[in-house]
Amino acid sequence: MAGKYKEYNQLNLPSIGEEILAKWNQAHAFEKSVELREGETPFVFYEGPPSANGMPGIHHVISRTLKDLVCRYKTMQGFQVKRKGGWDTHGLPIELGVEKELGITKEDIGKKISVEDYNKKCREVVMRFKDKWDDITQKMGYWVDLNNPYITFENNYIETLWWCLSELYKKGYLYESVSIQPYSPAAGTGLSSHELNQPGTYKDVKDTSATVMFKVSQKSKLKIKNFDGDAFLMAWTTTPWTLPSNLGLTVGLNIDYVLVRTINPYTLIPVQIILAKALLGKYFDLQVNIEGDAGSNINQGLDAWFSAGDAFIFNEATKTAEEKKKFEEIYIKRKNIPFKIIDEFKGKDLEGIEYEQLLPSEANTSEKIQEITPGAQPFRVILGDFVTTEDGTGIVHTAPAFGADDYRVGKKNNLGILTLVDKQGKFVDGVGEFSGRYVKDYKDEKGYIDVNVDIAVKLKLENRAFKVEKYEHNYPHCWRTDKPIIYYPLDAWFIKTTAVKDRMIELNKTINWKPATTGSGRFGNWLENMVDWNLSRSRFWGTPLPIWKTEDGEQQKCIGSIEELNSEIRKAAEVLGGETNKHYLHEGILDLHKPYVDDIVLVSADGQPMKRVPDLIDVWFDSGAMPYAQHHFPFENKEAFKQSFPADFIAEGVDQTRGWFYTLHALGVLLFDSVAYKTVVSNGLVLDKSGNKMSKRLGNVVDPFETINKYGADATRWYLITNASPWDSLKFDIGGIQEVQRKFFGTLYNTYQFFALYANVDGFAFKENYVPLKERPEIDQWILSSLNTLIKTVQQSMDDYEPTQAGRAIEEFVDSHLSNWYVRLCRRRFWKGEYEQDKICAYQTLYECLETLSLLIAPIAPFFADWLFVNLNDVSARFKNESVHHVLFPKAKKEVINADLEKRMQLAQDASSLILSLRKKVNIKVRQPLQKVSIPVIDKEMVERIKLVEDIIKAETNIKEIEILADDNNFIRKKAKANFKTLGKKLGAKMKWAADEIVKFDNTTIDKILEGNYLLNSDYGLKGEEAIYISAEDLEVSTDEIPGFEVANKGALTVALDIVISAELKKEGEAREFVNRIQNIRKESGFNLTDRIIVKVSANEGLQASFNEYKTYICAEILADSLEFLPEINDGNAIEINESIVNVNVIKK
RNA sequence: UGACUUAUAGCUUAACGGUGAGAGCAGUUGCCUUAUACGCAAAAGGUUAUUGGUUCGAAUCCAAUUAAGUCAACCA
């Protein structure tokens, strides 16, 4: 005999989660779900490795829910979905954690602690929170293979990375170059962008800024039109210490520049300067009134001074002291420096102009420059796209060593490079009086004198400074020493991603991005503006760059495997002899990390020793190479790799766009000329309730453990998926989870509970034959049609990676179709009458709904789904599978879907809702029967529809009769509205006019149109217009205004309620009220459902008549054997019926 | 600073360019006749961030602005 459906006291999602989880673990449900699909088409998924160095947060739960539900869904679709877990184990955060823990800084490494011990510590710490991660993985129901994960620090993994690097090296994609990087002279170290993004690194500081004048060379003067005398190119800098290293001036191609005649405010020497026209206002008062006060004199004076030629100097010899004083007062204190625009040109006209070096010294002579960068052509004006007219002069002082833009543009234009500041941050020898001085106060010197100020002073004296002032700006500082950083050239290794840029863009277009805008927008733009990938990191815990160089750097080796390295180790030991590599001769290398790899010396073809370059590589390379490294390709698993590349699907946060998504793509294209993934879902961020970013500092982080323990994984997952599209950022509100729990799971649970209660009574176990649809009542056909429509929607949404749509559709079905309509209307079928056809239909129908729902929700709510599935299947044994996650996803049955039936039922729901709202409006309870509702209809179809659902509406709203007002009834007035969609396309500008005409139509006209074409503008001939014919589809017809009735409408549906309560109706209403009161008393008294009772009622003239008339009905409903009226009852309950009070005595028999 | 994303009722959100902007929650009101008060129903709640534009017609398309967020950068 079949068992019973389990019944419960109340819904407890967390305990369902625990119970199902234990079951899964015991039965190896996950492993089985993969094994069962052996031989089926694989669906390839890549797990983006998290770092177990930090605690998992709620934002991890959302992306993992997304990954999990797709994988579960695809498994249910019949694919085999292997999910290898992974751990990201290298990188700065780990180092920082270790340093904090040990209380050391980077400088201590190699001194207070050996690199060996340091890395040992890192290795320990890396899996610090692995237990927590494993725990959350289990509890949230994320199915991923944690027994056999890939771990990025393992030798096998690194060996594949080396293989990748050597492949790139062979293809010529790996090269060494200088890059300008943030560098902290105080700490003596380069800084990562991560370090630069620490809070507090950017500070507002006041620095000496200088607008300086570069004198155009005699040779180049000729290039400038209308020119005599000297001219100076003006450039602005906030770092005057970079001026000795200046090698170029950069202008913008299309920026307008002017040649201006003026005087130097410091030396009062007349000068001609060049700067951007847009920036004149920064240096001159453009409001100077030529006519006013000394206005005309200004220019006169200027011309006079210039006519005196270069020799003219504003001094005692040529001008009186009085004149000088006046000049200073007027022109300088008031900032009204006289000026006159002489000529105007575009940036491109300036290109190639040569200028004299600003601060020549021993260290930056032409010979020195040629020595460092042979063939360099410095001291020229060049073009650069980064030049703006936001501030400065529109001419950018370019010192290639000290700015990334400068370097790039300098290299392009062959300016050479000068680095006149050493790594301690002081000027090198040979920079005259500045040699040996720190460019910023890096040593906390007592009485430090800012060298920048001295440089400015020198330039002022030399007539080479036009404006010097303190300038406040935001400048990055070293987070460790608090000292300003500088940009400094450091050696680095690069991957030439730009070589495959076009191919990456091309292949990106084949990737299915969710949302699409991330792929074309953020990612697409990133690809368009791609620069070569700087791989180098000067750190300790990471994948070492497997490149060895001879001392002179002339010869290099890039190692691609452990075997290759070991053989090179032995070779070097043989050739070089002595102690070389002696620790690595027997077993070879055992750990591919620092410091061991750095111990190893290799040998070049000509017998020179080679040492490894000290760099580690970017951790993003680690994760970007996971498609290969997770299989230890190509050293093992060649077949497994082939089967699993590229991925069908990956998903991570949108913050990975330029991280993992990029590195995967770059390596896929570089190594295999292929995409690395076909579909990528980038989910948004999880913010707190009020839209703020979650951070420990604000204390608004949500603990996923707490959430899951309290509300269960299913409610959490369901909330995360259905509340907002995964790619929109989610404002996480715990109240939302409660709502999901109550509303969705609560309703579904209650529906199951209802089913179980009665099915157990009747012993329903789905043993009877499946009743053909045609033989089932209409309402059963309806809910099954609805169910199959739902299956269709869910499948489409899931196939389209739109789980939010799927989840919302399921919610809608459960709440407004299944629970609040089907079950509500069918309740009696489950408990009234014998166990025969109609009842079996009801059970089969409800069972099928519940069972199907368990399958549909399985991807999103895996625990509850399995619970529901197993509870049902344990009794019916319809499936052989022990878990819902092993079953195939349901397929929508077209023949069950009946659109018309669904429409009809919607009509019934709408009509009922309208009637209820009318009842509410006039304050008549549902318990009070009403005689009639009238529904005007527009067409015959609607008549049919209403007739078919008439009984449902009547029962639901307690109305005796539905009157259909057919369209030939004069009683109703039809109202027509233009269908803008169809007409708008046809009519265009005449739309408004047509809409106004249509609204005026009367019944006759509307009927005419409904029957055939109608000419809207009968006078078209007169006006010379086109004839406009409209037909039924161009109208939206509705009705309203039924005199003498309470009317409500929704769309085309109108109901008119007859609210007259006749004496007869009143009696019936009273009887029903009475039944209700007695039922309450039964319940309060704790009687059993089947207990018979005797009822005594105190006499009441009005009510007594009603009760007597409906005595049979009343007694049947309340299971009373007798109903008596007594003159007085003292010990009974007082009840109120329609404002009359009677006493009743209810006695259990 | 740049690229990108987002902005609809108090909150969470929906609406192929087609016209009284639709739900749920909270609040209000009314309901427990055998699954659900962790429930049901009803009424109310909106200048669709702002300003322009395109269009017969804009929440929807375009531009600018504002605010928030992400990533990249911070550069004279």
Short mmCIF file of C-alpha atoms in Angstrom, two decimals, chain A residues 766-932:
data_model
loop_
_atom_site.label_atom_id
_atom_site.label_comp_id
_atom_site.label_asym_id
_atom_site.label_seq_id
_atom_site.Cartn_x
_atom_site.Cartn_y
_atom_site.Cartn_z
CA PHE A 766 -2.16 8.61 -8.54
CA LYS A 767 -2.89 4.93 -9.06
CA GLU A 768 -5.97 5.50 -11.21
CA ASN A 769 -5.59 5.99 -14.92
CA TYR A 770 -4.84 9.48 -16.06
CA VAL A 771 -8.22 11.02 -16.77
CA PRO A 772 -8.20 12.44 -20.29
CA LEU A 773 -8.35 16.18 -20.34
CA LYS A 774 -11.61 16.29 -22.22
CA GLU A 775 -13.32 14.40 -19.43
CA ARG A 776 -12.19 16.78 -16.76
CA PRO A 777 -14.16 19.81 -15.63
CA GLU A 778 -13.41 23.07 -17.33
CA ILE A 779 -11.55 24.49 -14.39
CA ASP A 780 -9.13 21.56 -14.41
CA GLN A 781 -8.54 22.07 -18.09
CA TRP A 782 -7.94 25.68 -17.37
CA ILE A 783 -5.33 25.26 -14.65
CA LEU A 784 -3.51 22.63 -16.71
CA SER A 785 -3.53 24.92 -19.71
CA SER A 786 -2.19 27.66 -17.53
CA LEU A 787 0.42 25.30 -16.17
CA ASN A 788 1.65 24.38 -19.63
CA THR A 789 1.78 27.99 -20.66
CA LEU A 790 3.91 28.53 -17.58
CA ILE A 791 6.25 25.70 -18.57
CA LYS A 792 6.69 27.34 -21.94
CA THR A 793 7.45 30.72 -20.42
CA VAL A 794 9.88 29.29 -17.92
CA GLN A 795 11.76 27.30 -20.50
CA GLN A 796 12.05 30.25 -22.84
CA SER A 797 13.25 32.52 -20.08
CA MET A 798 15.76 30.04 -18.77
CA ASP A 799 17.09 29.31 -22.25
CA ASP A 800 17.56 33.02 -22.62
CA TYR A 801 19.40 33.31 -19.30
CA GLU A 802 16.56 35.35 -17.85
CA PRO A 803 15.87 33.54 -14.59
CA THR A 804 14.17 36.60 -13.15
CA GLN A 805 11.43 36.32 -15.75
CA ALA A 806 11.08 32.61 -15.08
CA GLY A 807 10.82 33.10 -11.32
CA ARG A 808 8.29 35.88 -11.59
CA ALA A 809 6.11 33.85 -13.93
CA ILE A 810 6.13 30.97 -11.45
CA GLU A 811 5.21 33.31 -8.60
CA GLU A 812 2.31 34.67 -10.56
CA PHE A 813 1.03 31.20 -11.35
CA VAL A 814 1.27 29.91 -7.80
CA ASP A 815 -0.34 32.92 -6.24
CA SER A 816 -3.09 34.14 -8.50
CA HIS A 817 -3.86 31.04 -10.52
CA LEU A 818 -3.25 27.96 -8.46
CA SER A 819 -3.81 29.07 -4.91
CA ASN A 820 -6.24 31.92 -5.11
CA TRP A 821 -8.37 30.69 -7.91
CA TYR A 822 -8.10 27.00 -8.62
CA VAL A 823 -7.86 25.76 -5.06
CA ARG A 824 -10.27 28.35 -3.76
CA LEU A 825 -12.94 27.46 -6.28
CA CYS A 826 -12.33 23.75 -6.03
CA ARG A 827 -12.14 23.35 -2.29
CA ARG A 828 -15.48 21.61 -2.02
CA ARG A 829 -14.52 19.07 -4.66
CA PHE A 830 -11.82 17.79 -2.35
CA TRP A 831 -13.89 17.33 0.75
CA LYS A 832 -17.45 16.84 -0.39
CA GLY A 833 -18.78 13.62 -1.73
CA GLU A 834 -17.44 10.21 -2.55
CA TYR A 835 -14.10 9.25 -4.05
CA GLU A 836 -15.22 9.14 -7.67
CA GLN A 837 -14.42 10.65 -11.03
CA ASP A 838 -14.72 14.36 -10.21
CA LYS A 839 -12.67 14.02 -7.08
CA ILE A 840 -10.02 11.98 -8.84
CA CYS A 841 -9.84 14.63 -11.52
CA ALA A 842 -9.31 17.27 -8.88
CA TYR A 843 -6.55 15.26 -7.21
CA GLN A 844 -4.83 14.40 -10.44
CA THR A 845 -4.96 17.98 -11.58
CA LEU A 846 -3.66 19.49 -8.37
CA TYR A 847 -1.03 16.78 -8.10
CA GLU A 848 0.21 17.47 -11.58
CA CYS A 849 0.46 21.17 -10.81
CA LEU A 850 2.44 20.58 -7.66
CA GLU A 851 4.71 18.01 -9.22
CA THR A 852 5.41 20.21 -12.24
CA LEU A 853 6.09 23.16 -9.98
CA SER A 854 8.64 21.14 -8.06
CA LEU A 855 10.49 20.64 -11.34
CA LEU A 856 10.14 24.20 -12.50
CA ILE A 857 11.46 25.73 -9.31
CA ALA A 858 14.24 23.17 -8.92
CA PRO A 859 16.99 25.32 -10.48
CA ILE A 860 16.23 28.33 -8.30
CA ALA A 861 14.99 26.72 -5.09
CA PRO A 862 16.77 23.38 -5.11
CA PHE A 863 15.99 22.30 -1.54
CA PHE A 864 12.31 23.08 -1.37
CA ALA A 865 11.86 21.68 -4.86
CA ASP A 866 13.41 18.39 -3.85
CA TRP A 867 11.40 18.32 -0.66
CA LEU A 868 8.17 18.85 -2.53
CA PHE A 869 9.12 16.41 -5.26
CA VAL A 870 10.11 13.67 -2.87
CA ASN A 871 7.05 14.16 -0.68
CA LEU A 872 4.84 13.66 -3.70
CA ASN A 873 6.85 11.01 -5.41
CA ASP A 874 7.29 8.87 -2.31
CA VAL A 875 3.58 8.15 -2.46
CA SER A 876 2.93 8.08 -6.18
CA ALA A 877 6.29 6.71 -7.39
CA ARG A 878 5.67 8.32 -10.75
CA PHE A 879 9.40 8.87 -11.17
CA LYS A 880 12.17 6.41 -10.54
CA ASN A 881 14.63 9.17 -9.69
CA GLU A 882 15.40 9.84 -6.09
CA SER A 883 15.92 13.56 -6.56
CA VAL A 884 14.20 16.23 -8.57
CA HIS A 885 17.61 17.25 -9.84
CA HIS A 886 17.99 13.99 -11.70
CA VAL A 887 14.71 14.34 -13.52
CA LEU A 888 14.31 15.89 -16.94
CA PHE A 889 12.72 19.30 -17.14
CA PRO A 890 9.05 19.27 -18.14
CA LYS A 891 8.09 20.12 -21.69
CA ALA A 892 5.06 22.22 -22.46
CA LYS A 893 2.27 20.20 -24.08
CA LYS A 894 0.84 22.26 -26.87
CA GLU A 895 -2.38 20.30 -27.01
CA VAL A 896 -3.14 21.17 -23.39
CA ILE A 897 -2.79 24.88 -23.89
CA ASN A 898 -6.08 26.54 -24.64
CA ALA A 899 -5.65 30.25 -25.02
CA ASP A 900 -9.33 30.92 -25.23
CA LEU A 901 -9.99 29.07 -22.02
CA GLU A 902 -7.31 31.10 -20.26
CA LYS A 903 -8.80 34.30 -21.58
CA ARG A 904 -12.22 33.25 -20.44
CA MET A 905 -11.05 32.49 -16.97
CA GLN A 906 -9.30 35.81 -16.83
CA LEU A 907 -12.65 37.33 -17.69
CA ALA A 908 -14.25 35.49 -14.78
CA GLN A 909 -11.54 36.70 -12.44
CA ASP A 910 -11.88 40.24 -13.65
CA ALA A 911 -15.66 40.18 -13.45
CA SER A 912 -15.58 38.78 -9.94
CA SER A 913 -13.08 41.34 -8.88
CA LEU A 914 -15.24 44.14 -10.30
CA ILE A 915 -18.33 42.84 -8.58
CA LEU A 916 -16.52 42.55 -5.29
CA SER A 917 -15.29 46.07 -5.60
CA LEU A 918 -18.84 47.27 -6.24
CA ARG A 919 -20.07 45.38 -3.19
CA LYS A 920 -17.36 47.03 -1.20
CA LYS A 921 -18.28 50.42 -2.55
CA VAL A 922 -21.91 50.15 -1.49
CA ASN A 923 -21.01 48.22 1.63
CA ILE A 924 -22.85 44.99 0.98
CA LYS A 925 -21.11 41.92 2.33
CA VAL A 926 -20.44 38.96 0.13
CA ARG A 927 -22.52 36.92 2.49
CA GLN A 928 -25.57 38.95 1.49
CA PRO A 929 -26.88 37.40 -1.74
CA LEU A 930 -27.79 39.81 -4.52
CA GLN A 931 -30.17 39.18 -7.32
CA LYS A 932 -28.51 40.22 -10.50
#
